[in-house]
Structure formats: C-alpha cells, structure tokens
C-alpha cells in the first residue's frame, strides 16, 4: 500500500487503526542517518537532496519520490517498524522543520506526538520536548542556528549528548536547515499531497509473516556503504536522463545477447562482473572496495572537467585534495561532475578492466613503454587527486584511444604505437607546470583523436597538435617518418630511444645528423636511396660517439672532469638556471645534460651556439681510440688564453664540483666569479680568485681561512697564518686584490702572484 508518513501519524491507513502512531521498538538500533562520518554524511545529504529536488519539481508528476518499502506490524494501535526506521525518522524531522517554519507545530501537535522512540527514554523525552516546548517564536530569534537554539533551551540536558540517537537527530537538523532554509514549503499542501514523497507500507501480519525474517534483515546494524549508495543512486540518476536510451550495451545470457539501455547495463554489471573484479582488490580488514570504485569515477570526472576548460577544475581538484574529503555520489552530483561523458567513460573503463579479449588483456598486462597496471592501481584506484598531470593525461589518452581503436583489425599494434607516442610526449617533467598546461595537452589529444582514421602515425604527422612541447612534437613527427620508412630505420630509432639516459628523447642526434634540417625543408622526409643511407649512417655514428661519453646514468665520470674541461675548451657550454651550471647527470629539467640535449633543437641563437660546441666535440671524436685519449687530444686543439674566465677551470679541473659546487655566478664581465653548491646565489659563496690565492698559500705551507665578512658583503680570506690579515678581491668592481693588515688597507694589486709575493715577504 502506497502512503505517506503523515497519513500514519493522522491514522489514515485503510483497514487499520493506528491511533497511537509510530513506535520505534526496543529491538531497533539507534538512529544513525545523522552520524558525522563519511558514509552517513553521504547517505543523509543525498537523501535530503533527493527530497529537495522533488519539492522544487512538485509540478512534475515524474519527479515524485518513492522511498520503497516500510515493513512492520500493528500492536496496541501503534505501528512498529522493523525496517525503515532511519527513513521514517529523517522524514519526521523534516516534517517537523517545515511545520516549525510555517508556525504549524501547535496545530498539528497531536500528530507529531504520535512518533515515539522506545529504544531509550532520553530519546523519547527529547522528541516530546521538541514538539511541546520549542515554538515558532524560538525559531525566529536572531543570532543562532536552529540546533544551537534547541541545545540552549533549559530543558535540554547535557547528558543527552551521550544518546547517539539524539546527537544524530541534531546533526540531521543542521543539514535540514542548511539545505531547506531557502525553500518555501506550504506545510498544509505538503502533508495533503498523496504522491510527492511516499513509501510502500507493508503490514507483515496481513501477509501471514512473522517478524523473524525482518529482524534478520536489519540485524547487521550498519548503514549502506558508499559503494552501495553509489550503486543505488547512480542507477536512478542514469535512468532519469535522456541519454539513458541513446546507448545500446550488450548483455549475454543463456539465450544469447540482449541489447539494453545504460541504466540496465550499469545495474547488472555493477552487481556482478565489476563487483567480482574489485572484490579481489578489497580491503581485507573491512572487505570493502568502495574507495576504489569511487576513486575511479572521481579520477575520470576530474579529467573530463579539465577537458572542457579550467574554470572550475583547480577549485574542485583542490577540494578533492583536502584530507577530510571523501568522494561519494552526493559529492560528485553536487559538484556537477556526473556528466554523460563521465558516466559513459566510467562504464567503458570498467569494461576494459574485466575484458576477456585476449589481445586487450595481453596489451594491458605488458608495459611496452610505461606501466599501465601501475598507472591504474596507484593513480586511478587510490585517493590520488594531486597534480599528477602526466598520469592523468596517459589515462585519459589510453581510455579514449581504446574506444577509438577497438574495431581496428590491427588494434594491438595501434595501441602499442600510441602508447609509445603518448609516453614520449609526456616523459619530460617540464611539460606540466600547472593545470593550464594539462588542459592544453588534453585538447591536443582530442585534436589527434579527431583526425584518427585507423593509423595513429599518419594522424599525428598530419595533425597540427598543440598542448605539448613544440620541439618534442617535431621530434616525434620526424621519428615516425623514419620508423615508417623501413624495418632498419625502425630498429635504429628504437635502439637509440631505449638508451637509459636519453629515455626516448633524441632530438640533438636528429639535429647533428642534419635530418632535422632536411625535415624543415621537406616535411615528409622524401629522399632518395643514397640520401637514405647517408642519413642513417650519420645518426648511427653520432649515437656511437654519444655512448662513448654517456651511459645509462648520464655523463661517464672521467678523471679530472676531462669531458667538461674538454667541452669548456671548445666553448662556454654552461646552462643558465638562476645561475650557470656545469651540468648534472640527473633528470633535472633546468641544469642536467638532458636539458642541454633538448635545447640543441631550440631556435634560440645562444642555444644553437652551445650546440655547436658539443657537435665539434663529437665531430672531433675518433671511434677507433678510447674516450679518454679522444678528450685529451681534442682539448689540446683548443688552447685558452689565461685572461679567459674558463682558463682557471681548465687548469684547475677540481674546481668543477668543488665541494659540490657545480654552479657559478659571475659579474663584471666574468672577472668576479663565485662558486655555488646550489642554484640560488648566496653572498657567502666562495669567490674564485680568493680560492686560488688560498690554494697558492697552502702550497707554500701557509694556512689561511676563507669566511664571509659582513662589512664587505662577501667572502674573503680572514686570516693568514696566525695573523688576522684579510684579503678580498674586486671590492667596488676594481678587479684587484685588497690586502688589509691590522684593519688598514695596505696593498692593492690586480695580479694574484704579486699579492702572494707581498704576503710571503710581510708575513
């Protein structure tokens, strides 16, 4: 029988006398829908939002809210619910709130007093006070919210805080006021409606059933999990939208395949195959996998939000990153993230995970260019809403491309080619500085997908892709053209790409071998057979020379910094990042050899000149002799004048990396050089000429100490031997030494040897 809460409280149930209303029996648990934990919060807010939506659309007969079955029996003219306590209590509090706002409590006091809790006397007393001693005048007082006004009443006992049902009711009233305070509801019309908010009233005595079955149904004493709520609410959400009928999914059964709508497919699969998959990945302590499914749809939703623009992406992503945030159906719906695209992508991705297609399973299990299994388990399944832009982009690209390529006869090969391309476009850490870069990259992928007609290589070469590093895009187009020429080119390009330090970025070799220049003239690399062999031989030779000096970890450490010294003899190769660096072998985006190789491709004149120095070194390398002998010979061919700032580093190679000082800062046309062990400059950094003088004193068995002197704002020699003689270089940019004895300026000279002589003679 379909009815309403107020029908029961008003004793208006056909063929039944329920003059005493509703009585929650002793066997029932506490009221829990108002509890302040993530699961209860999800259920409570979604339930209230559903009611709000129903009220706001009360003129639409299709928007009525049906709350399923309420089971129970009648005893002594009271209805005793065995299942439905939570919904009934929440509805009761909502009716009470609307009556309060409309100043109707006194008029309907008899009906409201027919809702009783027998679980605890304190709960029953609280409800009595709420109806009989809290009036419209109390509600209208300024300054406090509703629950504060209730708690501050003299009749509210402090020990009621120990009653879980009361605290849960108070929490529920907070949310009711928050959600409905701006909603105008005519209480008389509300209670007279027989269709707006209803449930199916089931008297088990009339069905000849005992209460044992229903007690067992309610025995677990736990609210719905977030997964159970997602399953129930998302199914209803999908069904309420027109796109539900726009897609056809196939369900297989004993009689074959049946085409169904989105909601039917979702509800069926979420209860069977998908649930089985995630059950194997459940939390073994709780046997729950709610978080993983909710994290998946959240990950997809944020990606799709970014794909349509940055407007709300940053704010919502930041909300997701908060420690207290728990993704839920209610949160996703509230934030407007449950779009048609997100729901379809969610379904398609879950189908990918459980697919029995041997080709797809084989592809997903093998890390061709990046670990897809790790990507899914650590970035998608986990609560990972940080700025993992590379992972987000790879996931977005793979899922989208899998849908595009599914009907392609050679789709495994296409998937591998796309994975390699996506890996290369996203491998460098400097691509994604913020969400703007990420969003541009998503749009770039969408341009590529829009041009896809069965061959990802052809689509990429033909597309004007944006959103990625422009040099990397050019490099990938060149490599694709080479790979597609013939098997020998494919093997060669893959071999070079797989070098551990290059990690698929080989643009400097394409430049040195003149292939890049040819591409600038002929975008299809259309050359004859002779040119084909010349270019293949050229890039092979440059790669052979590269591996003489660089291994999987970066620059091979030659004795006395021989490689850096030789390259410095040819020219100033230092890279600028706040200060200048002799380059490191790590993956630093600003000061590593990797950046040096990348920038060879640059159109900037300063980088093109630096590239020349490396090319000269490679061109001067004889692969028939070892690397060390090559470097020594090359260095001899490029003598340096002693007035050149490079001279001191070449003659004193241990200065490169001195106390981990791979950075330098210079002023005054390189006459004032400081050694740094970090990218940022500090005026405590050691000045080069001072350090060289300090070393020359040590060679003469004279100790000296270098320290920072506040008065001069720089480091200098603060003692020589046992005397407090001080020596500074380039005070006031005069390019000379100043020797201070007993606090007085005693000697000036531009020549370090003269300063050394003066100190030796006057010590």
XYZ file of N, CA and C in Angstrom, residues 141-362:
666
model
N 14.054 33.676 16.645
C 15.050 34.503 17.331
C 16.325 34.596 16.509
N 16.914 35.774 16.503
C 18.138 36.005 15.730
C 19.373 35.514 16.483
N 20.447 35.319 15.719
C 21.769 35.140 16.321
C 22.317 33.739 16.369
N 21.469 32.719 16.342
C 21.976 31.355 16.440
C 21.316 30.481 15.382
N 21.994 29.385 15.054
C 21.345 28.452 14.143
C 20.328 27.614 14.911
N 19.586 26.809 14.197
C 18.469 26.073 14.791
C 18.910 25.164 15.930
N 19.921 24.348 15.691
C 20.314 23.381 16.726
C 20.890 24.069 17.956
N 21.575 25.201 17.761
C 22.095 25.948 18.918
C 20.934 26.453 19.772
N 19.867 26.892 19.111
C 18.687 27.358 19.852
C 18.062 26.222 20.660
N 18.055 25.021 20.091
C 17.498 23.859 20.798
C 18.376 23.485 21.981
N 19.679 23.382 21.730
C 20.615 22.956 22.773
C 20.650 23.945 23.936
N 20.420 25.222 23.653
C 20.479 26.254 24.699
C 19.179 26.388 25.497
N 18.179 25.598 25.152
C 16.945 25.610 25.944
C 17.198 24.955 27.310
N 16.512 25.428 28.330
C 16.739 24.922 29.692
C 16.382 23.449 29.819
N 15.456 22.996 28.986
C 15.025 21.601 29.095
C 15.984 20.610 28.437
N 17.006 21.123 27.742
C 17.962 20.222 27.080
C 19.043 19.826 28.085
N 19.076 18.545 28.449
C 20.033 18.041 29.440
C 21.375 17.729 28.775
N 22.460 18.050 29.478
C 23.800 17.814 28.919
C 24.076 16.333 28.709
N 23.474 15.471 29.564
C 23.734 14.036 29.392
C 23.043 13.459 28.159
N 22.208 14.259 27.499
C 21.607 13.800 26.246
C 22.653 13.671 25.136
N 23.796 14.343 25.333
C 24.877 14.188 24.356
C 25.381 12.746 24.306
N 25.076 11.971 25.355
C 25.507 10.573 25.392
C 24.548 9.665 24.631
N 23.423 10.204 24.230
C 22.428 9.440 23.471
C 22.744 9.598 21.980
N 23.177 8.509 21.366
C 23.587 8.571 19.958
C 22.451 8.978 19.029
N 21.246 8.585 19.362
C 20.109 8.950 18.509
C 19.856 10.451 18.558
N 19.975 11.049 19.754
C 19.747 12.493 19.883
C 20.816 13.277 19.136
N 22.080 12.912 19.335
C 23.154 13.638 18.629
C 23.017 13.479 17.121
N 22.546 12.310 16.698
C 22.341 12.086 15.269
C 21.180 12.936 14.744
N 20.123 13.071 15.547
C 18.992 13.919 15.151
C 19.415 15.384 15.050
N 20.236 15.834 15.985
C 20.717 17.221 15.967
C 21.541 17.477 14.711
N 22.403 16.527 14.397
C 23.213 16.658 13.183
C 22.326 16.692 11.944
N 21.297 15.861 11.919
C 20.369 15.843 10.791
C 19.636 17.173 10.670
N 19.236 17.748 11.797
C 18.526 19.029 11.751
C 19.427 20.142 11.219
N 20.718 20.061 11.519
C 21.674 21.024 10.950
C 21.645 20.977 9.426
N 21.695 19.755 8.892
C 21.702 19.610 7.434
C 20.352 19.979 6.828
N 19.277 19.652 7.523
C 17.947 20.025 7.030
C 17.839 21.540 6.910
N 18.283 22.247 7.949
C 18.217 23.711 7.897
C 19.112 24.259 6.791
N 20.309 23.686 6.655
C 21.247 24.162 5.637
C 20.676 24.006 4.229
N 20.008 22.878 3.983
C 19.524 22.575 2.633
C 18.169 23.217 2.341
N 17.309 23.351 3.377
C 15.926 23.786 3.124
C 15.598 25.188 3.646
N 16.571 25.905 4.197
C 16.241 27.206 4.795
C 15.714 28.206 3.766
N 16.135 28.061 2.522
C 15.685 28.995 1.481
C 14.565 28.414 0.616
N 14.044 27.262 1.019
C 12.956 26.617 0.270
C 11.630 26.925 0.961
N 10.707 27.530 0.236
C 9.383 27.836 0.792
C 8.450 26.653 0.563
N 7.945 26.104 1.649
C 7.037 24.959 1.573
C 5.761 25.297 2.340
N 4.626 25.211 1.673
C 3.337 25.367 2.349
C 3.036 24.051 3.057
N 3.089 24.072 4.391
C 3.005 22.813 5.133
C 1.669 22.107 4.914
N 0.588 22.855 4.842
C -0.721 22.222 4.641
C -0.769 21.480 3.308
N -0.273 22.120 2.260
C -0.246 21.457 0.952
C 0.696 20.256 0.976
N 1.800 20.419 1.690
C 2.811 19.361 1.742
C 2.240 18.077 2.349
N 1.535 18.196 3.460
C 1.029 16.985 4.121
C -0.206 16.425 3.421
N -0.879 17.266 2.637
C -2.061 16.782 1.925
C -1.707 16.025 0.652
N -0.488 16.247 0.142
C -0.080 15.562 -1.086
C 0.044 14.066 -0.827
N -0.577 13.290 -1.683
C -0.527 11.837 -1.546
C 0.461 11.200 -2.518
N 1.200 12.040 -3.263
C 2.102 11.486 -4.283
C 3.526 12.024 -4.196
N 3.735 13.141 -3.491
C 5.039 13.806 -3.545
C 6.147 12.942 -2.950
N 6.008 12.562 -1.690
C 7.001 11.698 -1.025
C 6.240 10.546 -0.385
N 6.407 9.372 -0.934
C 5.628 8.220 -0.473
C 6.524 7.021 -0.225
N 5.955 6.023 0.427
C 6.621 4.728 0.573
C 5.548 3.650 0.563
N 5.964 2.429 0.374
C 5.042 1.294 0.380
C 4.957 0.737 1.797
N 3.791 0.878 2.371
C 3.548 0.429 3.741
C 3.177 -1.052 3.710
N 3.927 -1.872 4.438
C 3.691 -3.313 4.417
C 3.484 -3.817 5.835
N 2.249 -4.258 6.129
C 1.925 -4.849 7.427
C 2.162 -6.349 7.323
N 3.194 -6.856 7.976
C 3.579 -8.255 7.782
C 2.537 -9.215 8.343
N 1.709 -8.742 9.280
C 0.676 -9.623 9.828
C -0.367 -9.961 8.772
N -0.658 -8.965 7.902
C -1.642 -9.196 6.850
C -1.129 -10.177 5.808
N 0.217 -10.329 5.730
C 0.808 -11.274 4.784
C 1.045 -12.630 5.421
N 0.710 -12.753 6.710
C 0.898 -14.024 7.389
C 2.349 -14.340 7.684
N 3.193 -13.300 7.806
C 4.620 -13.498 8.069
C 4.937 -13.160 9.513
N 6.011 -13.759 10.025
C 6.491 -13.407 11.363
C 7.524 -12.303 11.237
N 7.914 -11.745 12.363
C 8.905 -10.669 12.315
C 10.330 -11.194 12.270
N 10.538 -12.520 12.371
C 11.902 -13.069 12.385
C 12.682 -12.670 11.137
N 12.025 -12.829 9.979
C 12.706 -12.536 8.719
C 13.181 -11.086 8.675
N 12.345 -10.175 9.112
C 12.668 -8.753 9.004
C 13.668 -8.320 10.063
N 13.624 -9.007 11.208
C 14.652 -8.739 12.219
C 16.014 -9.148 11.683
N 16.061 -10.291 10.996
C 17.323 -10.740 10.393
C 17.791 -9.760 9.325
N 16.817 -9.227 8.546
C 17.191 -8.270 7.503
C 17.892 -7.057 8.100
N 17.502 -6.685 9.301
C 18.037 -5.473 9.915
C 19.142 -5.779 10.917
N 19.575 -7.033 10.982
C 20.465 -7.463 12.059
C 21.865 -6.926 11.939
N 22.311 -6.621 10.736
C 23.709 -6.210 10.605
C 23.960 -4.850 11.257
N 22.918 -4.034 11.418
C 23.070 -2.789 12.148
C 24.027 -1.805 11.528
N 24.196 -1.833 10.246
C 25.136 -0.928 9.574
C 24.421 -0.149 8.483
N 24.801 1.110 8.285
C 24.226 1.865 7.172
C 24.802 1.380 5.857
N 24.178 1.806 4.784
C 24.710 1.469 3.467
C 26.130 1.990 3.319
N 26.978 1.199 2.667
C 28.327 1.685 2.367
C 28.249 2.682 1.218
N 29.343 3.417 0.994
C 29.357 4.395 -0.098
C 29.208 3.701 -1.449
N 29.720 2.460 -1.559
C 29.551 1.714 -2.809
C 28.082 1.360 -3.026
N 27.430 0.865 -1.962
C 26.020 0.503 -2.085
C 25.170 1.726 -2.436
N 25.538 2.848 -1.845
C 24.806 4.073 -2.151
C 25.068 4.530 -3.582
N 26.339 4.422 -4.019
C 26.678 4.772 -5.403
C 25.885 3.904 -6.371
N 25.872 2.619 -6.087
C 25.185 1.670 -6.963
C 23.699 2.022 -7.092
N 23.067 2.290 -5.966
C 21.632 2.569 -5.989
C 21.328 3.926 -6.607
N 22.069 4.941 -6.170
C 21.759 6.302 -6.608
C 22.175 6.565 -8.052
N 23.336 6.026 -8.457
C 23.790 6.288 -9.819
C 22.873 5.615 -10.834
N 22.380 4.433 -10.479
C 21.428 3.772 -11.368
C 20.188 4.624 -11.587
N 19.643 5.165 -10.498
C 18.457 6.035 -10.617
C 18.795 7.320 -11.369
N 19.988 7.833 -11.114
C 20.427 9.069 -11.772
C 20.506 8.873 -13.285
N 21.101 7.766 -13.703
C 21.214 7.476 -15.142
C 19.826 7.331 -15.765
N 18.960 6.617 -15.076
C 17.618 6.353 -15.609
C 16.826 7.640 -15.817
N 17.121 8.659 -15.011
C 16.356 9.911 -15.088
C 16.797 10.812 -16.232
N 17.859 10.429 -16.958
C 18.378 11.283 -18.031
C 18.076 10.682 -19.407
N 17.900 11.567 -20.363
C 17.502 11.130 -21.706
C 18.566 10.279 -22.384
N 19.837 10.512 -22.064
C 20.893 9.741 -22.736
C 20.854 8.263 -22.359
N 20.074 7.917 -21.348
C 19.953 6.509 -20.955
C 19.559 5.637 -22.141
N 18.737 6.182 -23.035
C 18.252 5.413 -24.185
C 19.105 5.620 -25.436
N 20.121 6.474 -25.321
C 20.920 6.801 -26.514
C 22.049 5.811 -26.775
N 22.308 4.920 -25.844
C 23.393 3.948 -25.981
C 22.818 2.541 -25.872
N 23.408 1.629 -26.602
C 22.995 0.221 -26.524
C 24.180 -0.619 -26.079
N 23.999 -1.310 -24.983
C 25.033 -2.201 -24.463
C 24.529 -3.639 -24.537
N 25.434 -4.557 -24.768
C 25.049 -5.951 -24.891
C 25.261 -6.732 -23.609
N 24.212 -7.398 -23.147
C 24.308 -8.313 -22.011
C 24.120 -9.733 -22.527
N 24.987 -10.628 -22.090
C 24.931 -12.006 -22.560
C 24.267 -12.893 -21.511
N 23.389 -13.765 -21.986
C 22.724 -14.714 -21.094
C 22.576 -16.030 -21.840
N 21.849 -16.947 -21.244
C 21.775 -18.304 -21.799
C 21.186 -18.342 -23.203
N 20.374 -17.359 -23.525
C 19.734 -17.358 -24.842
C 20.453 -16.460 -25.845
N 21.587 -15.906 -25.440
C 22.351 -15.078 -26.371
C 22.566 -13.675 -25.851
N 22.645 -12.737 -26.762
C 22.956 -11.342 -26.436
C 21.690 -10.496 -26.495
N 21.545 -9.640 -25.479
C 20.398 -8.747 -25.433
C 20.895 -7.309 -25.317
N 20.372 -6.416 -26.154
C 20.748 -5.008 -26.099
C 19.909 -4.297 -25.046
N 20.582 -3.542 -24.178
C 19.884 -2.866 -23.080
C 20.341 -1.411 -23.005
N 19.609 -0.612 -22.216
C 19.985 0.794 -22.045
C 21.109 0.916 -21.013
N 21.555 2.146 -20.795
C 22.717 2.386 -19.926
C 22.433 1.952 -18.493
N 21.264 2.333 -17.964
C 20.952 2.031 -16.564
C 20.888 0.533 -16.317
N 20.236 -0.195 -17.202
C 20.133 -1.650 -17.043
C 21.509 -2.293 -17.089
N 22.323 -1.838 -18.006
C 23.683 -2.385 -18.137
C 24.498 -2.093 -16.881
N 24.424 -0.847 -16.411
C 25.195 -0.462 -15.229
C 24.777 -1.278 -14.012
N 23.489 -1.339 -13.740
C 22.997 -2.050 -12.556
C 23.370 -3.526 -12.614
N 23.288 -4.116 -13.805
C 23.614 -5.542 -13.949
C 25.099 -5.798 -13.735
N 25.943 -5.013 -14.372
C 27.390 -5.256 -14.303
C 27.982 -4.887 -12.936
N 27.445 -3.828 -12.303
C 27.992 -3.389 -11.014
C 27.713 -4.418 -9.932
N 26.683 -5.219 -10.130
C 26.352 -6.252 -9.145
C 27.022 -7.585 -9.449
N 27.673 -7.687 -10.604
C 28.229 -8.990 -10.995
C 29.712 -8.879 -11.346
N 30.004 -8.747 -12.627
C 31.389 -8.846 -13.108
C 32.286 -7.764 -12.525
N 31.804 -6.513 -12.517
C 32.645 -5.434 -11.988
C 32.888 -5.623 -10.492
N 31.838 -5.988 -9.770
C 31.982 -6.201 -8.324
C 32.962 -7.340 -8.044
N 32.901 -8.400 -8.857
C 33.834 -9.526 -8.679
C 35.277 -9.066 -8.869
N 35.494 -8.211 -9.860
C 36.854 -7.708 -10.123
C 37.382 -6.928 -8.918
N 36.567 -6.026 -8.395
C 37.034 -5.191 -7.285
C 37.037 -5.948 -5.958
N 36.244 -6.998 -5.864
C 36.266 -7.814 -4.645
C 37.661 -8.385 -4.411
N 38.328 -8.763 -5.481
C 39.692 -9.289 -5.359
C 40.679 -8.221 -4.903
N 40.278 -6.959 -4.984
C 41.158 -5.852 -4.592
C 40.628 -5.133 -3.355
N 39.760 -5.797 -2.607
C 39.127 -5.183 -1.437
C 40.117 -5.002 -0.286
N 39.716 -4.186 0.666
C 40.438 -4.058 1.926
C 40.148 -5.312 2.745
N 41.172 -6.086 3.047
C 40.965 -7.374 3.716
C 40.457 -7.216 5.147
N 40.632 -6.038 5.737
C 40.149 -5.825 7.103
C 38.654 -5.533 7.122
N 38.201 -4.772 6.131
C 36.791 -4.369 6.110
C 35.973 -5.099 5.058
N 36.676 -5.770 4.136
C 36.019 -6.419 2.992
C 35.288 -5.414 2.099
N 35.752 -4.182 2.104
C 35.136 -3.138 1.283
C 36.054 -2.736 0.139
N 35.439 -2.351 -0.964
C 36.211 -1.817 -2.085
C 35.578 -0.513 -2.590
N 34.756 0.096 -1.737
C 34.047 1.323 -2.104
C 34.992 2.394 -2.621
N 36.110 2.565 -1.874
C 37.012 3.665 -2.200
C 37.558 3.555 -3.614
N 37.879 2.345 -4.045
C 38.488 2.182 -5.371
C 37.514 2.567 -6.483
N 36.281 2.104 -6.387
C 35.297 2.452 -7.416
C 35.005 3.951 -7.420
N 34.897 4.533 -6.248
C 34.630 5.967 -6.167
C 35.821 6.784 -6.635
N 37.024 6.283 -6.366
C 38.216 6.978 -6.852
C 38.304 6.921 -8.374
N 37.888 5.802 -8.956
C 37.905 5.668 -10.418
C 36.994 6.712 -11.056
N 35.758 6.778 -10.600
C 34.825 7.720 -11.225
C 35.240 9.160 -10.934
N 35.855 9.402 -9.772
C 36.342 10.748 -9.451
C 37.502 11.131 -10.355
N 38.408 10.190 -10.581
C 39.565 10.442 -11.446
C 39.100 10.782 -12.858
N 38.147 9.998 -13.353
C 37.599 10.235 -14.694
C 36.865 11.571 -14.741
N 36.088 11.857 -13.708
C 35.296 13.089 -13.685
C 36.186 14.326 -13.704
N 37.277 14.302 -12.941
C 38.185 15.454 -12.925
C 38.858 15.636 -14.281
N 39.249 14.535 -14.903
C 39.831 14.631 -16.248
C 38.851 15.264 -17.232
N 37.620 14.801 -17.196
C 36.626 15.322 -18.136
C 36.276 16.776 -17.837
N 36.324 17.140 -16.562
C 36.108 18.544 -16.205
C 37.207 19.414 -16.806
N 38.449 18.941 -16.706
C 39.581 19.691 -17.268
C 39.466 19.799 -18.784
N 38.958 18.746 -19.412
C 38.886 18.721 -20.879
C 37.950 19.790 -21.436
N 37.012 20.253 -20.617
C 36.089 21.283 -21.100
C 36.490 22.674 -20.622
N 37.620 22.792 -19.904
C 38.111 24.114 -19.513
C 38.558 24.178 -18.080
N 39.322 25.240 -17.770
C 39.938 25.365 -16.450
C 39.022 26.011 -15.418
N 37.903 26.550 -15.840
C 37.090 27.413 -14.994
C 36.922 26.857 -13.578
N 36.475 25.623 -13.451
C 36.217 25.058 -12.123
C 37.206 23.967 -11.729
N 38.098 23.598 -12.642
C 38.958 22.443 -12.389
C 39.852 22.643 -11.173
N 40.556 23.765 -11.093
C 41.501 23.986 -9.995
C 40.803 23.946 -8.639
N 39.678 24.628 -8.538
C 38.978 24.685 -7.257
C 38.484 23.308 -6.828
N 37.852 22.588 -7.752
C 37.311 21.274 -7.399
C 38.436 20.293 -7.094
N 39.525 20.341 -7.889
C 40.664 19.466 -7.595
C 41.231 19.771 -6.214
N 41.317 21.046 -5.855
C 41.822 21.425 -4.533
C 40.900 20.912 -3.433
N 39.591 20.961 -3.668
C 38.642 20.410 -2.687
C 38.869 18.912 -2.516
N 39.100 18.226 -3.615
C 39.330 16.785 -3.566
C 40.605 16.452 -2.794
N 41.583 17.348 -2.809
C 42.862 17.069 -2.167
C 42.806 17.218 -0.651
N 41.757 17.844 -0.136
C 41.662 18.038 1.308
C 41.565 16.693 2.010
N 42.255 16.605 3.142
C 42.362 15.322 3.846
C 41.000 14.780 4.254
N 40.073 15.674 4.597
C 38.768 15.226 5.087
C 37.829 14.825 3.954
N 38.194 15.123 2.718
C 37.287 14.855 1.600
C 37.189 13.359 1.316
N 35.969 12.887 1.173
C 35.721 11.506 0.771
C 34.821 11.534 -0.460
N 35.301 11.040 -1.601
C 34.442 11.049 -2.790
C 33.194 10.210 -2.569
N 32.078 10.679 -3.051
C 30.817 9.974 -2.880
C 29.872 10.396 -3.993
N 28.802 9.654 -4.149
C 27.811 10.016 -5.163
C 27.284 11.421 -4.905
N 26.990 11.710 -3.653
C 26.444 13.027 -3.316
C 27.419 14.139 -3.694
N 28.697 13.970 -3.348
C 29.691 14.999 -3.654
C 29.836 15.184 -5.162
N 29.913 14.087 -5.887
C 30.079 14.167 -7.340
C 28.880 14.842 -8.003
N 27.697 14.508 -7.529
C 26.489 15.120 -8.090
C 26.418 16.601 -7.728
N 26.724 16.911 -6.483
C 26.673 18.298 -6.010
C 27.616 19.193 -6.808
N 28.788 18.655 -7.152
C 29.792 19.428 -7.885
C 29.548 19.427 -9.396
N 28.501 18.760 -9.833
C 28.171 18.747 -11.257
C 29.111 17.901 -12.092
N 29.711 16.879 -11.482
C 30.718 16.078 -12.176
C 30.145 14.845 -12.864
N 28.896 14.512 -12.563
C 28.312 13.301 -13.154
C 27.710 13.621 -14.520
N 28.575 13.980 -15.439
C 28.136 14.292 -16.798
C 27.913 13.003 -17.584
N 27.238 13.142 -18.702
C 27.032 11.988 -19.589
C 28.373 11.365 -19.979
N 29.344 12.216 -20.350
C 30.653 11.717 -20.777
C 31.342 10.943 -19.662
N 31.267 11.455 -18.438
C 31.919 10.792 -17.305
C 31.291 9.437 -17.029
N 29.989 9.359 -17.056
C 29.318 8.083 -16.775
C 29.631 7.055 -17.856
N 29.607 7.463 -19.106
C 29.923 6.534 -20.193
C 31.386 6.104 -20.116
N 32.285 7.043 -19.832
C 33.706 6.699 -19.686
C 33.918 5.744 -18.514
N 33.199 5.970 -17.431
C 33.284 5.109 -16.245
C 32.881 3.684 -16.603
N 31.765 3.546 -17.282
C 31.287 2.221 -17.695
C 32.277 1.565 -18.654
N 32.737 2.324 -19.630
C 33.667 1.766 -20.620
C 34.979 1.332 -19.970
N 35.464 2.117 -19.004
C 36.718 1.756 -18.342
C 36.548 0.496 -17.501
N 35.435 0.369 -16.800
C 35.197 -0.847 -16.015
C 35.122 -2.065 -16.934
N 34.545 -1.881 -18.108
C 34.510 -2.978 -19.084
C 35.907 -3.334 -19.573
N 36.759 -2.325 -19.728
C 38.147 -2.585 -20.134
C 38.846 -3.443 -19.083
N 38.626 -3.128 -17.811
C 39.294 -3.851 -16.728
C 38.924 -5.334 -16.703
N 37.685 -5.651 -17.046
C 37.222 -7.042 -16.938
C 37.168 -7.741 -18.292
N 37.668 -7.087 -19.318
C 37.582 -7.655 -20.666
C 38.303 -9.003 -20.756
N 37.686 -9.928 -21.468
C 38.295 -11.239 -21.718
C 38.928 -11.299 -23.099
N 38.939 -10.186 -23.804
C 39.594 -10.126 -25.115
C 41.079 -10.421 -24.926
N 41.595 -11.524 -25.479
C 42.999 -11.898 -25.245
C 43.993 -10.847 -25.719
N 43.669 -10.164 -26.811
C 44.576 -9.122 -27.321
C 44.641 -7.956 -26.341
N 43.483 -7.529 -25.861
C 43.438 -6.411 -24.918
C 44.081 -6.795 -23.589
N 43.798 -8.003 -23.100
C 44.400 -8.444 -21.839
C 45.915 -8.481 -21.942
N 46.403 -8.990 -23.049
C 47.851 -9.061 -23.264
C 48.457 -7.668 -23.303
